[in-house]
Amino acid sequence: MFRNQYDTDVTTWSPAGRLHQVEYAMEAVKQGSAAIGLRSKTHVVLATVNKASSELLSHQKKLFKIDNHIGIAMAGLTADGRVLSRYMRSECINHNFVYESPLPVGRLVVQVADKAQVCTQRSWKRPYGVGLLVAGTDETGPHLYQNCPSGNYFEYQAFAIGSRSQAAKTYLERKYETFMGCTKDELIRHALYAVKESLQEEELTSSNCGLALVGIDEKFEILDPKKLQAYIDSMEDATKEEAAPTEEQPPHVAAGALLTRESSGGVEVPADGDGPSPMET
Amino acid sequence: MAMMMPPRMNPSDSASGPKQHQSWSPYDNNGGTCVAIAGSDYCVLAADTRMSTGFSILTRDYSKIFQISDQCALASSGFQADIRALQKNLDARHQTYQHQHNKQMSCPAMAQLLSNTLYYKRFFPYYAFNVLGGLDDQGKGCVYSYDAVGSYERVGYAAQGSGMQLIIPVLDNQLKSASPLVLPKRESATPLSESEAVDLVKDTFASAAERDIYTGDGVEIIVINAQGVQKHYMELKKD
C-alpha cells in the first residue's frame, strides 16, 4: 500500500524494509522471455526461448559465450546483459593473463553480484534489469548459477527465469533427480522439453529457441540451428509420456492461475506488501 | 638475469682515461633465430630452440613460436621475457576480437595489431624481433617482418635474430623472385612447393648453426596451410 511513496529512489527503504526499485528490476527479468539451465555430473545446458515481437524482426541474442569454460543465458533487458557479458569476458581474459588459468565460475559470479549490488546503493544509478544464468566448469566440476539484479546469486541444479518460467520449473522439479546421471544428449533433451513447457501451445523449432552447453572436457558452444533441429527431431522419437501431461492443460490458461495451481512446487511468488521479499533468503 | 653492461668508452675522457661503470639493464638477449617463408597456399615458420644468456645456454628446448590464431603464428627472437609478455598481450587482444566479431583475426589484421602493440611501447620497447606468418584472406601465404618498435613490411620471406645475417643472403639466392629487394615491389610468395620450402629452411638452420653460437640444439618448424597447422622438428648441432 505504501509502495508508491517509497519506490522512486533505489536508495529509499520502504517501511516494510524493502527496496522497491530493486524488486521492480527483478520484475523486468520476469517479463523477459524464458531462460533455462540444468546440469549433470559432466555438463551444463542452457536453453532460451527466442520470441520475436514481429515476423520481420530477427531473434534477440540471449546466449553469450564468456570464455571457453563459461557461458550465460539472460532474461530481461538484454542490453544490460550485453554490458555485463562484456565485463565478464574482460574479467576472464584478465584473470587468464595474470594466472594463466581459467577463472573459476563461482568467483566470476560473485564479482558480477558485487557489481550489481553497487547499483542498488547509489542514487545516481539504477539496478541492472537482467537476470543471468551462468553455466560453467572449473576444477570442482560443472556449475549453474543465477545472478539477480538485487546482487544476490544462487547455485542451482536446474532453474528457469523469465516469463512462463514456472512451467519449465515444474518440469525441472519433476525430473531433476535424474539429471546428475544424464548423458549430454539426455540433458539437452530435458532442456528442450523444459523450453517446450514454456512455449506451451507453440511448436518447438530451432527458430524459436536457442541452446548452448559446456562440459568438463567440452568448450562452451552455442548450438547452430541445424544441430538444434536434429535434437528437436530426436525428441519426437523419444518416449511420448513426457509430452502427455502438458497436452492435458487447457491452452489459454492465465499466467496467474498457472502459478497458483503449481504453487506446491513454486517459489518466489511476490506478494504485494508484506511478507518476505524475493531478495531475502 | 639481465646482462651486465660492459665498461663504456667515453670519448670526452681521453685525457683522464676510460671510465669504468657497471650498470643494470632491464633487457637481456636470449639469442636465437627465426625464419619464415610464404608460399602460394602455405606459410612456413621456423625458429631454433636454443635459449642463451651471454655465453651460456639456459635451455636447449624452448619454443620461440606462438600460435595466435588458426591462420597466424608469431616467431620472435630477442628477450624472451618481453616476448612472452607480448604473446600474452596479443592473445588477450585476439580473444576480445573474437568475442566482438564472432570470428578469428585475419593475418593482415594481426600484423597491424602487432605493429600498434609494439609502437605503444615506443619509449620502453619490447626487445622482440618478430616474424609473423600465416595465410591472408585469400588463402595465400603471407609473412611480415618487424623491428622492435613496430615498423613492418609484408615480404615473401624473412629472418630475424642472431643468425639472420647468415640466413638472409642464402634465402635471397634461393628465393630470387620473392626477394623484397627486387623491383618493382611486390609481395610475392615463392613458387616453391611446401616440402621444398621446409627442406630449404632446414638447410639454412643447419648452416647458421655452424657459425652462429646462439643458434643450435634444434629447429621447430610449423607449416600453416588450408589443412591446418603441421609441426616438424629437426635436431641441430649442440655446440
Coordinates of C-alpha atoms in Angstrom, one line a residue:
Chain A
M1 CA 0.0 0.0 0.0
F2 CA 2.9 2.3 0.6
R3 CA 4.7 1.2 -2.5
N4 CA 4.2 4.4 -4.4
Q5 CA 5.7 6.7 -1.8
Y6 CA 8.9 4.7 -1.3
D7 CA 9.6 3.4 -4.8
T8 CA 11.0 6.5 -6.5
D9 CA 14.6 6.1 -5.4
V10 CA 16.6 2.9 -5.3
T11 CA 18.2 4.3 -2.1
T12 CA 14.9 4.6 -0.3
W13 CA 13.7 1.9 2.1
S14 CA 10.0 1.1 2.4
P15 CA 8.6 0.8 5.9
A16 CA 8.4 -2.9 5.3
G17 CA 12.2 -3.0 4.9
R18 CA 12.2 -3.4 1.1
L19 CA 13.8 -1.6 -1.8
H20 CA 11.0 -1.5 -4.3
Q21 CA 13.2 -0.3 -7.2
V22 CA 15.3 -3.4 -6.9
E23 CA 12.1 -5.5 -6.9
Y24 CA 10.9 -3.7 -10.0
A25 CA 14.1 -4.6 -11.7
M26 CA 13.5 -8.2 -10.8
E27 CA 10.1 -7.8 -12.3
A28 CA 11.8 -6.8 -15.6
V29 CA 13.6 -10.1 -15.5
K30 CA 10.3 -11.9 -15.1
Q31 CA 8.9 -10.2 -18.1
G32 CA 11.7 -11.2 -20.4
S33 CA 11.4 -14.4 -22.4
A34 CA 12.4 -17.5 -20.6
A35 CA 15.9 -18.9 -20.0
I36 CA 16.5 -22.3 -18.6
G37 CA 19.6 -24.1 -17.2
L38 CA 20.3 -27.6 -15.9
R39 CA 23.3 -29.6 -15.1
S40 CA 24.6 -33.1 -14.8
K41 CA 27.8 -34.5 -13.4
T42 CA 29.6 -33.6 -16.6
H43 CA 27.7 -31.0 -18.5
V44 CA 25.6 -27.8 -18.1
V45 CA 23.0 -26.9 -20.6
L46 CA 21.4 -23.5 -21.2
A47 CA 18.3 -23.1 -23.2
T48 CA 16.4 -19.9 -24.2
V49 CA 13.0 -19.1 -25.6
N50 CA 13.6 -16.7 -28.6
K51 CA 10.5 -14.7 -29.0
A52 CA 10.5 -12.1 -31.8
S53 CA 7.8 -9.5 -31.4
S54 CA 7.1 -9.4 -35.2
E55 CA 7.9 -11.7 -38.1
L56 CA 10.1 -9.1 -39.6
L57 CA 12.3 -9.0 -36.5
S58 CA 15.2 -11.3 -36.0
H59 CA 15.6 -13.0 -32.7
Q60 CA 17.5 -11.4 -29.9
K61 CA 20.7 -13.0 -28.8
K62 CA 20.3 -14.3 -25.3
L63 CA 23.1 -16.8 -25.1
F64 CA 26.6 -15.5 -24.8
K65 CA 30.0 -17.2 -24.6
I66 CA 32.1 -15.6 -21.8
D67 CA 35.1 -17.9 -22.1
N68 CA 35.9 -21.4 -23.2
H69 CA 34.6 -22.7 -19.9
I70 CA 31.8 -20.2 -19.1
G71 CA 28.6 -19.1 -20.9
I72 CA 25.4 -17.3 -19.9
A73 CA 21.8 -17.1 -20.8
M74 CA 19.9 -13.9 -19.9
A75 CA 16.3 -12.8 -19.4
G76 CA 15.1 -9.2 -19.1
L77 CA 16.9 -6.1 -20.5
T78 CA 19.3 -7.8 -22.9
A79 CA 21.1 -4.5 -23.4
D80 CA 22.1 -4.7 -19.7
G81 CA 23.0 -8.3 -20.2
R82 CA 25.4 -7.4 -23.1
V83 CA 27.2 -4.9 -20.8
L84 CA 27.5 -7.5 -18.1
S85 CA 28.8 -10.1 -20.5
R86 CA 31.4 -7.6 -21.8
Y87 CA 32.5 -7.2 -18.2
M88 CA 32.6 -10.9 -17.6
R89 CA 34.6 -11.5 -20.7
S90 CA 37.1 -8.9 -19.7
E91 CA 37.4 -10.4 -16.2
C92 CA 38.1 -13.8 -17.6
I93 CA 40.7 -12.6 -20.0
N94 CA 42.5 -10.6 -17.3
H95 CA 42.4 -13.5 -14.9
N96 CA 43.8 -15.7 -17.6
F97 CA 46.5 -13.2 -18.4
V98 CA 47.7 -12.9 -14.8
Y99 CA 47.2 -16.5 -13.6
E100 CA 47.4 -18.5 -16.8
S101 CA 44.4 -20.5 -15.7
P102 CA 40.6 -20.2 -16.2
L103 CA 38.6 -18.0 -13.8
P104 CA 36.6 -20.3 -11.5
V105 CA 32.8 -19.8 -12.2
G106 CA 31.9 -19.1 -8.6
R107 CA 34.4 -16.3 -8.4
L108 CA 33.1 -14.6 -11.6
V109 CA 29.5 -14.9 -10.3
V110 CA 30.5 -13.2 -7.1
Q111 CA 32.2 -10.4 -9.0
V112 CA 29.0 -9.9 -11.1
A113 CA 26.9 -10.0 -8.0
D114 CA 29.0 -7.3 -6.3
K115 CA 28.8 -5.2 -9.4
A116 CA 25.0 -5.5 -9.3
Q117 CA 24.9 -4.6 -5.6
V118 CA 26.6 -1.3 -6.3
C119 CA 23.7 -0.2 -8.4
T120 CA 21.3 -0.9 -5.5
Q121 CA 23.2 1.6 -3.3
R122 CA 23.8 4.6 -5.5
S123 CA 21.2 7.3 -6.0
W124 CA 22.5 8.1 -9.5
K125 CA 22.4 4.5 -10.8
R126 CA 19.7 2.0 -11.5
P127 CA 19.8 -1.7 -10.9
Y128 CA 20.6 -3.9 -13.9
G129 CA 17.4 -5.2 -15.4
V130 CA 18.6 -8.6 -16.4
G131 CA 18.8 -12.0 -14.8
L132 CA 21.7 -14.3 -15.8
L133 CA 22.0 -18.0 -15.7
V134 CA 25.7 -18.6 -15.6
A135 CA 26.9 -22.1 -16.8
G136 CA 30.5 -23.1 -16.4
T137 CA 33.0 -25.7 -15.4
D138 CA 36.0 -25.4 -13.2
E139 CA 38.3 -27.7 -11.1
T140 CA 35.3 -28.6 -8.9
G141 CA 33.2 -29.7 -11.9
P142 CA 30.2 -28.2 -13.7
H143 CA 28.1 -25.4 -12.1
L144 CA 25.0 -23.4 -12.7
Y145 CA 24.4 -20.1 -11.1
Q146 CA 21.8 -17.4 -11.2
N147 CA 22.6 -13.7 -10.9
C148 CA 19.8 -11.3 -9.8
P149 CA 19.5 -7.5 -10.2
S150 CA 19.5 -7.4 -6.4
G151 CA 23.1 -8.5 -6.2
N152 CA 22.2 -12.0 -5.0
Y153 CA 23.4 -15.1 -6.6
F154 CA 22.4 -18.7 -6.1
E155 CA 23.7 -22.0 -7.3
Y156 CA 21.2 -24.5 -8.8
Q157 CA 20.9 -28.0 -10.1
A158 CA 18.3 -26.7 -12.5
F159 CA 16.4 -23.5 -12.8
A160 CA 14.4 -21.2 -15.1
I161 CA 13.9 -17.5 -15.2
G162 CA 11.7 -15.2 -17.3
S163 CA 8.1 -15.3 -18.4
R164 CA 6.3 -18.7 -18.2
S165 CA 9.4 -20.0 -16.5
Q166 CA 7.2 -21.6 -13.8
A167 CA 6.0 -24.1 -16.4
A168 CA 9.6 -25.0 -17.1
K169 CA 10.5 -25.1 -13.4
T170 CA 7.7 -27.6 -12.8
Y171 CA 9.1 -29.9 -15.4
L172 CA 12.6 -29.5 -13.9
E173 CA 11.3 -30.2 -10.4
R174 CA 9.7 -33.4 -11.6
K175 CA 12.9 -34.6 -13.4
Y176 CA 15.8 -33.0 -11.7
E177 CA 16.8 -36.1 -9.6
T178 CA 17.7 -37.9 -12.8
F179 CA 19.9 -35.1 -14.2
M180 CA 23.1 -35.9 -12.4
G181 CA 23.4 -39.2 -14.2
C182 CA 22.3 -37.9 -17.6
T183 CA 24.4 -38.1 -20.7
K184 CA 24.9 -35.0 -22.8
D185 CA 22.2 -35.9 -25.2
E186 CA 19.7 -36.7 -22.5
L187 CA 20.4 -33.5 -20.7
I188 CA 19.9 -31.5 -23.9
R189 CA 16.6 -33.3 -24.5
H190 CA 15.5 -32.4 -20.9
A191 CA 16.3 -28.8 -21.6
L192 CA 14.3 -28.8 -24.8
Y193 CA 11.3 -30.4 -23.0
A194 CA 11.6 -27.6 -20.4
V195 CA 11.6 -25.0 -23.2
K196 CA 8.6 -26.7 -24.7
E197 CA 6.7 -26.2 -21.4
S198 CA 7.5 -22.5 -21.5
L199 CA 6.3 -22.3 -25.1
Q200 CA 3.1 -24.1 -24.2
E201 CA 0.9 -24.3 -27.3
E202 CA 3.6 -23.2 -29.7
E203 CA 5.6 -25.8 -31.7
L204 CA 9.2 -26.1 -30.7
T205 CA 11.5 -25.3 -33.7
S206 CA 15.1 -24.2 -34.0
S207 CA 13.9 -20.7 -34.8
N208 CA 12.1 -20.1 -31.5
C209 CA 14.6 -21.5 -29.1
G210 CA 18.4 -21.4 -28.5
L211 CA 20.6 -23.9 -26.8
A212 CA 24.2 -23.9 -25.5
L213 CA 26.2 -26.3 -23.5
V214 CA 29.5 -26.6 -21.7
G215 CA 31.2 -29.7 -20.3
I216 CA 34.2 -30.8 -18.3
D217 CA 36.1 -31.5 -21.4
E218 CA 34.0 -29.5 -23.8
K219 CA 34.3 -25.9 -24.6
F220 CA 31.2 -23.7 -24.3
E221 CA 29.3 -23.9 -27.6
I222 CA 26.1 -22.4 -28.8
L223 CA 24.4 -25.0 -31.0
D224 CA 23.8 -23.9 -34.5
P225 CA 20.2 -24.2 -35.8
K226 CA 20.9 -27.4 -37.8
K227 CA 22.2 -29.3 -34.8
L228 CA 19.5 -27.9 -32.7
Q229 CA 16.8 -29.0 -35.1
A230 CA 18.3 -32.5 -35.1
Y231 CA 17.9 -32.7 -31.3
I232 CA 14.4 -31.3 -31.5
D233 CA 13.6 -34.0 -34.1
S234 CA 15.0 -36.7 -31.8
M235 CA 12.7 -35.5 -29.1
E236 CA 9.7 -36.8 -31.0
D237 CA 11.4 -40.2 -31.4
A238 CA 11.9 -40.4 -27.7
T239 CA 9.1 -41.6 -25.3
K240 CA 5.9 -39.6 -25.6
E241 CA 5.0 -39.8 -21.9
E242 CA 6.9 -36.6 -21.2
A243 CA 4.7 -34.7 -23.6
A244 CA 1.4 -36.2 -22.3
P245 CA 0.8 -34.1 -19.1
T246 CA 1.3 -30.8 -20.9
E247 CA -1.3 -31.6 -23.5
E248 CA -3.9 -32.1 -20.8
Q249 CA -3.5 -28.4 -19.7
P250 CA -6.2 -26.0 -21.0
P251 CA -4.5 -24.0 -23.8
H252 CA -5.4 -20.5 -22.7
V253 CA -4.9 -20.6 -19.0
A254 CA -3.9 -17.2 -17.4
A255 CA -0.4 -17.0 -16.1
G256 CA -1.7 -16.2 -12.6
A257 CA -3.9 -19.3 -12.4
L258 CA -1.0 -21.4 -13.6
L259 CA 1.2 -20.1 -10.8
T260 CA -1.3 -20.8 -8.0
R261 CA -2.0 -24.3 -9.3
E262 CA 1.6 -25.2 -9.3
S263 CA 2.4 -23.3 -6.1
S264 CA 3.2 -26.5 -4.3
G265 CA 6.5 -26.6 -6.1
G266 CA 6.7 -23.0 -6.9
V267 CA 8.8 -20.4 -5.2
E268 CA 9.2 -16.7 -5.3
V269 CA 5.7 -15.6 -5.9
P270 CA 6.0 -11.9 -4.9
A271 CA 3.3 -10.8 -2.5
D272 CA 2.2 -7.2 -2.8
G273 CA 3.1 -5.7 0.5
D274 CA 4.2 -7.7 3.5
G275 CA 5.9 -11.0 3.6
P276 CA 9.4 -12.0 2.9
S277 CA 10.7 -10.1 -0.2
P278 CA 12.2 -12.1 -3.0
M279 CA 15.6 -10.7 -2.2
E280 CA 15.8 -12.1 1.2
T281 CA 16.6 -15.8 1.8
Chain B
M1 CA 69.1 -12.2 -15.2
A2 CA 69.7 -9.0 -17.3
M3 CA 73.1 -8.9 -18.8
M4 CA 75.8 -6.8 -17.0
M5 CA 76.8 -3.8 -19.1
P6 CA 80.5 -3.9 -20.3
P7 CA 82.6 -0.9 -19.3
R8 CA 81.8 2.0 -21.6
M9 CA 84.3 4.1 -23.5
N10 CA 83.5 7.8 -23.3
P11 CA 85.3 9.9 -26.0
S12 CA 85.5 13.1 -23.9
D13 CA 87.5 11.2 -21.3
S14 CA 90.5 10.5 -23.4
A15 CA 92.7 12.6 -21.1
S16 CA 91.7 11.0 -17.8
G17 CA 91.4 7.5 -19.3
P18 CA 88.2 5.4 -19.9
K19 CA 85.5 5.4 -17.1
Q20 CA 84.6 2.0 -15.8
H21 CA 80.9 1.9 -14.9
Q22 CA 78.7 -1.1 -14.4
S23 CA 75.0 -0.7 -14.7
W24 CA 71.9 -2.7 -14.6
S25 CA 69.9 -3.3 -17.8
P26 CA 66.3 -4.2 -18.0
Y27 CA 67.0 -6.2 -21.1
D28 CA 68.8 -9.4 -22.0
N29 CA 69.3 -11.1 -25.3
N30 CA 68.4 -14.8 -25.2
G31 CA 69.6 -15.2 -28.8
G32 CA 68.2 -17.5 -31.5
T33 CA 67.0 -17.2 -35.0
C34 CA 63.6 -17.1 -36.7
V35 CA 62.7 -17.6 -40.3
A36 CA 59.5 -17.6 -42.3
I37 CA 58.7 -18.3 -46.0
A38 CA 55.4 -17.5 -47.7
G39 CA 54.2 -19.9 -50.4
S40 CA 51.2 -19.7 -52.8
D41 CA 49.0 -21.6 -50.4
Y42 CA 51.1 -22.2 -47.3
C43 CA 53.4 -20.5 -44.9
V44 CA 56.5 -22.0 -43.2
L45 CA 57.7 -20.6 -39.9
A46 CA 60.8 -21.9 -38.1
A47 CA 62.8 -21.0 -35.1
D48 CA 65.7 -22.7 -33.3
T49 CA 65.1 -24.0 -29.8
R50 CA 68.2 -22.7 -28.0
M51 CA 67.8 -20.1 -25.3
S52 CA 71.1 -18.4 -24.2
T53 CA 72.3 -15.6 -22.0
G54 CA 75.8 -14.2 -22.5
F55 CA 78.0 -17.1 -23.5
S56 CA 75.9 -19.7 -21.6
I57 CA 73.0 -21.9 -22.7
L58 CA 69.9 -21.7 -20.5
T59 CA 68.0 -24.4 -22.2
R60 CA 68.1 -26.4 -25.4
D61 CA 64.4 -26.9 -25.7
Y62 CA 62.5 -23.5 -25.7
S63 CA 59.8 -22.7 -28.3
K64 CA 60.0 -19.2 -29.9
I65 CA 56.9 -19.8 -31.9
F66 CA 53.4 -18.8 -30.7
Q67 CA 50.2 -19.8 -32.5
I68 CA 47.9 -16.8 -32.2
S69 CA 45.1 -18.0 -34.3
D70 CA 44.3 -20.8 -36.7
Q71 CA 45.7 -18.9 -39.5
C72 CA 48.6 -17.0 -37.9
A73 CA 51.7 -17.6 -35.9
L74 CA 54.4 -15.5 -34.4
A75 CA 58.1 -16.3 -34.2
S76 CA 60.2 -14.0 -32.1
S77 CA 63.8 -13.8 -31.1
G78 CA 65.3 -11.3 -28.6
F79 CA 64.5 -11.0 -24.9
Q80 CA 62.2 -13.9 -24.2
A81 CA 60.6 -12.4 -21.1
D82 CA 59.4 -9.4 -23.2
I83 CA 58.4 -11.8 -25.9
R84 CA 56.3 -13.9 -23.6
A85 CA 54.6 -10.7 -22.3
L86 CA 54.0 -9.7 -25.9
Q87 CA 52.5 -13.1 -26.8
K88 CA 50.1 -12.9 -23.9
N89 CA 49.1 -9.4 -24.7
L90 CA 48.3 -10.4 -28.3
D91 CA 46.4 -13.5 -27.2
A92 CA 44.2 -11.4 -24.9
R93 CA 43.5 -8.9 -27.6
H94 CA 42.7 -11.7 -30.0
Q95 CA 40.2 -13.2 -27.5
T96 CA 38.4 -9.9 -27.2
Y97 CA 38.3 -9.6 -31.0
Q98 CA 36.7 -13.0 -31.3
H99 CA 34.1 -12.1 -28.7
Q100 CA 33.2 -8.9 -30.5
H101 CA 33.3 -10.1 -34.2
N102 CA 32.4 -13.8 -33.8
K103 CA 35.4 -14.8 -35.9
Q104 CA 39.2 -15.0 -35.7
M105 CA 41.5 -12.2 -36.8
S106 CA 42.9 -12.4 -40.2
C107 CA 46.7 -12.4 -40.6
P108 CA 46.9 -8.9 -42.1
A109 CA 44.8 -7.6 -39.2
M110 CA 47.0 -9.3 -36.7
A111 CA 50.0 -7.8 -38.4
Q112 CA 48.7 -4.3 -37.9
L113 CA 47.7 -5.1 -34.3
L114 CA 51.3 -6.3 -33.6
S115 CA 52.7 -3.2 -35.1
N116 CA 50.5 -1.0 -32.9
T117 CA 51.2 -3.0 -29.8
L118 CA 55.0 -2.6 -30.4
Y119 CA 54.8 1.1 -31.1
Y120 CA 52.6 1.6 -28.0
K121 CA 55.9 0.9 -26.0
R122 CA 58.0 3.1 -28.3
F123 CA 59.8 4.6 -25.2
F124 CA 60.4 1.3 -23.4
P125 CA 60.3 -1.2 -26.2
Y126 CA 59.6 -4.9 -26.3
Y127 CA 63.1 -6.3 -27.0
A128 CA 61.5 -8.6 -29.6
F129 CA 62.4 -9.2 -33.2
N130 CA 59.3 -10.6 -34.8
V131 CA 58.4 -12.5 -37.8
L132 CA 54.6 -13.1 -38.3
G133 CA 53.5 -15.7 -40.7
G134 CA 50.2 -17.2 -41.9
L135 CA 47.6 -17.2 -44.6
D136 CA 45.9 -14.0 -45.8
D137 CA 42.3 -13.5 -46.6
Q138 CA 42.7 -15.2 -50.0
G139 CA 44.4 -18.2 -48.5
K140 CA 47.9 -17.2 -49.8
G141 CA 50.9 -17.4 -47.6
C142 CA 52.0 -14.1 -46.0
V143 CA 55.0 -13.2 -43.9
Y144 CA 55.5 -9.9 -42.1
S145 CA 58.9 -8.8 -40.6
Y146 CA 59.2 -6.3 -37.8
D147 CA 61.7 -4.2 -35.9
A148 CA 61.5 -3.7 -32.1
V149 CA 59.1 -0.7 -32.3
G150 CA 56.6 -1.9 -34.9
S151 CA 57.9 -0.9 -38.3
Y152 CA 56.8 -3.7 -40.5
E153 CA 56.5 -4.8 -44.1
R154 CA 54.9 -7.7 -45.9
V155 CA 57.5 -9.8 -47.6
G156 CA 57.9 -13.2 -49.4
Y157 CA 60.4 -14.4 -46.7
A158 CA 62.1 -13.1 -43.6
A159 CA 64.6 -13.9 -41.0
Q160 CA 65.3 -12.3 -37.6
G161 CA 67.7 -12.8 -34.7
S162 CA 71.3 -13.7 -34.2
G163 CA 71.6 -15.8 -37.3
M164 CA 69.7 -13.5 -39.7
Q165 CA 72.8 -12.1 -41.4
L166 CA 73.9 -15.7 -42.2
I167 CA 70.5 -16.8 -43.4
I168 CA 69.1 -13.9 -45.4
P169 CA 71.8 -14.0 -48.2
V170 CA 71.0 -17.7 -48.7
L171 CA 67.3 -17.1 -48.9
D172 CA 67.9 -14.1 -51.3
N173 CA 69.8 -16.5 -53.5
Q174 CA 67.4 -19.4 -53.4
L175 CA 64.1 -17.5 -53.5
K176 CA 65.1 -14.9 -56.1
S177 CA 61.7 -13.9 -57.3
A178 CA 60.3 -13.4 -53.8
S179 CA 63.0 -11.1 -52.7
P180 CA 61.9 -7.7 -51.3
L181 CA 64.9 -6.2 -53.0
V182 CA 63.6 -6.9 -56.4
L183 CA 61.9 -4.0 -58.1
P184 CA 59.0 -3.4 -58.9
K185 CA 58.0 -4.1 -55.3
R186 CA 55.5 -6.9 -55.0
E187 CA 54.5 -9.1 -52.0
S188 CA 55.2 -12.2 -53.9
A189 CA 55.2 -15.6 -52.5
T190 CA 57.7 -18.2 -53.5
P191 CA 56.7 -20.6 -56.2
L192 CA 58.4 -23.4 -54.3
S193 CA 56.4 -26.3 -53.0
E194 CA 55.7 -26.8 -49.3
S195 CA 58.2 -29.6 -48.9
E196 CA 60.9 -27.8 -50.9
A197 CA 60.4 -24.7 -48.6
V198 CA 60.7 -26.9 -45.5
D199 CA 63.9 -28.5 -46.8
L200 CA 65.3 -25.1 -47.6
V201 CA 64.5 -23.9 -44.1
K202 CA 66.2 -27.0 -42.6
D203 CA 69.3 -26.4 -44.7
T204 CA 69.5 -22.7 -43.7
F205 CA 69.3 -23.5 -40.0
A206 CA 71.9 -26.2 -40.3
S207 CA 74.2 -23.7 -41.9
A208 CA 73.5 -21.0 -39.5
A209 CA 74.1 -23.3 -36.5
E210 CA 77.6 -23.9 -37.8
R211 CA 78.8 -20.3 -37.5
D212 CA 76.4 -18.6 -35.1
I213 CA 77.0 -19.7 -31.5
Y214 CA 73.5 -18.7 -30.4
T215 CA 71.7 -20.9 -33.0
G216 CA 71.6 -24.6 -32.5
D217 CA 70.2 -27.5 -30.5
G218 CA 67.1 -27.9 -32.6
V219 CA 64.7 -26.2 -35.0
E220 CA 61.0 -26.2 -34.6
I221 CA 59.2 -25.8 -38.0
I222 CA 55.5 -25.2 -38.4
V223 CA 53.6 -25.1 -41.7
I224 CA 50.2 -23.3 -41.9
N225 CA 48.0 -24.3 -44.8
A226 CA 44.4 -25.0 -45.7
Q227 CA 44.5 -28.3 -43.8
G228 CA 45.6 -26.6 -40.6
V229 CA 48.9 -26.5 -38.8
Q230 CA 51.6 -29.2 -39.0
K231 CA 54.7 -29.3 -36.8
H232 CA 58.1 -30.6 -37.7
Y233 CA 61.3 -30.8 -35.7
M234 CA 64.9 -31.3 -36.6
E235 CA 67.9 -31.7 -34.4
L236 CA 70.8 -29.2 -34.8
K237 CA 74.4 -29.2 -33.5
K238 CA 74.6 -28.8 -29.8
D239 CA 78.0 -27.0 -29.7

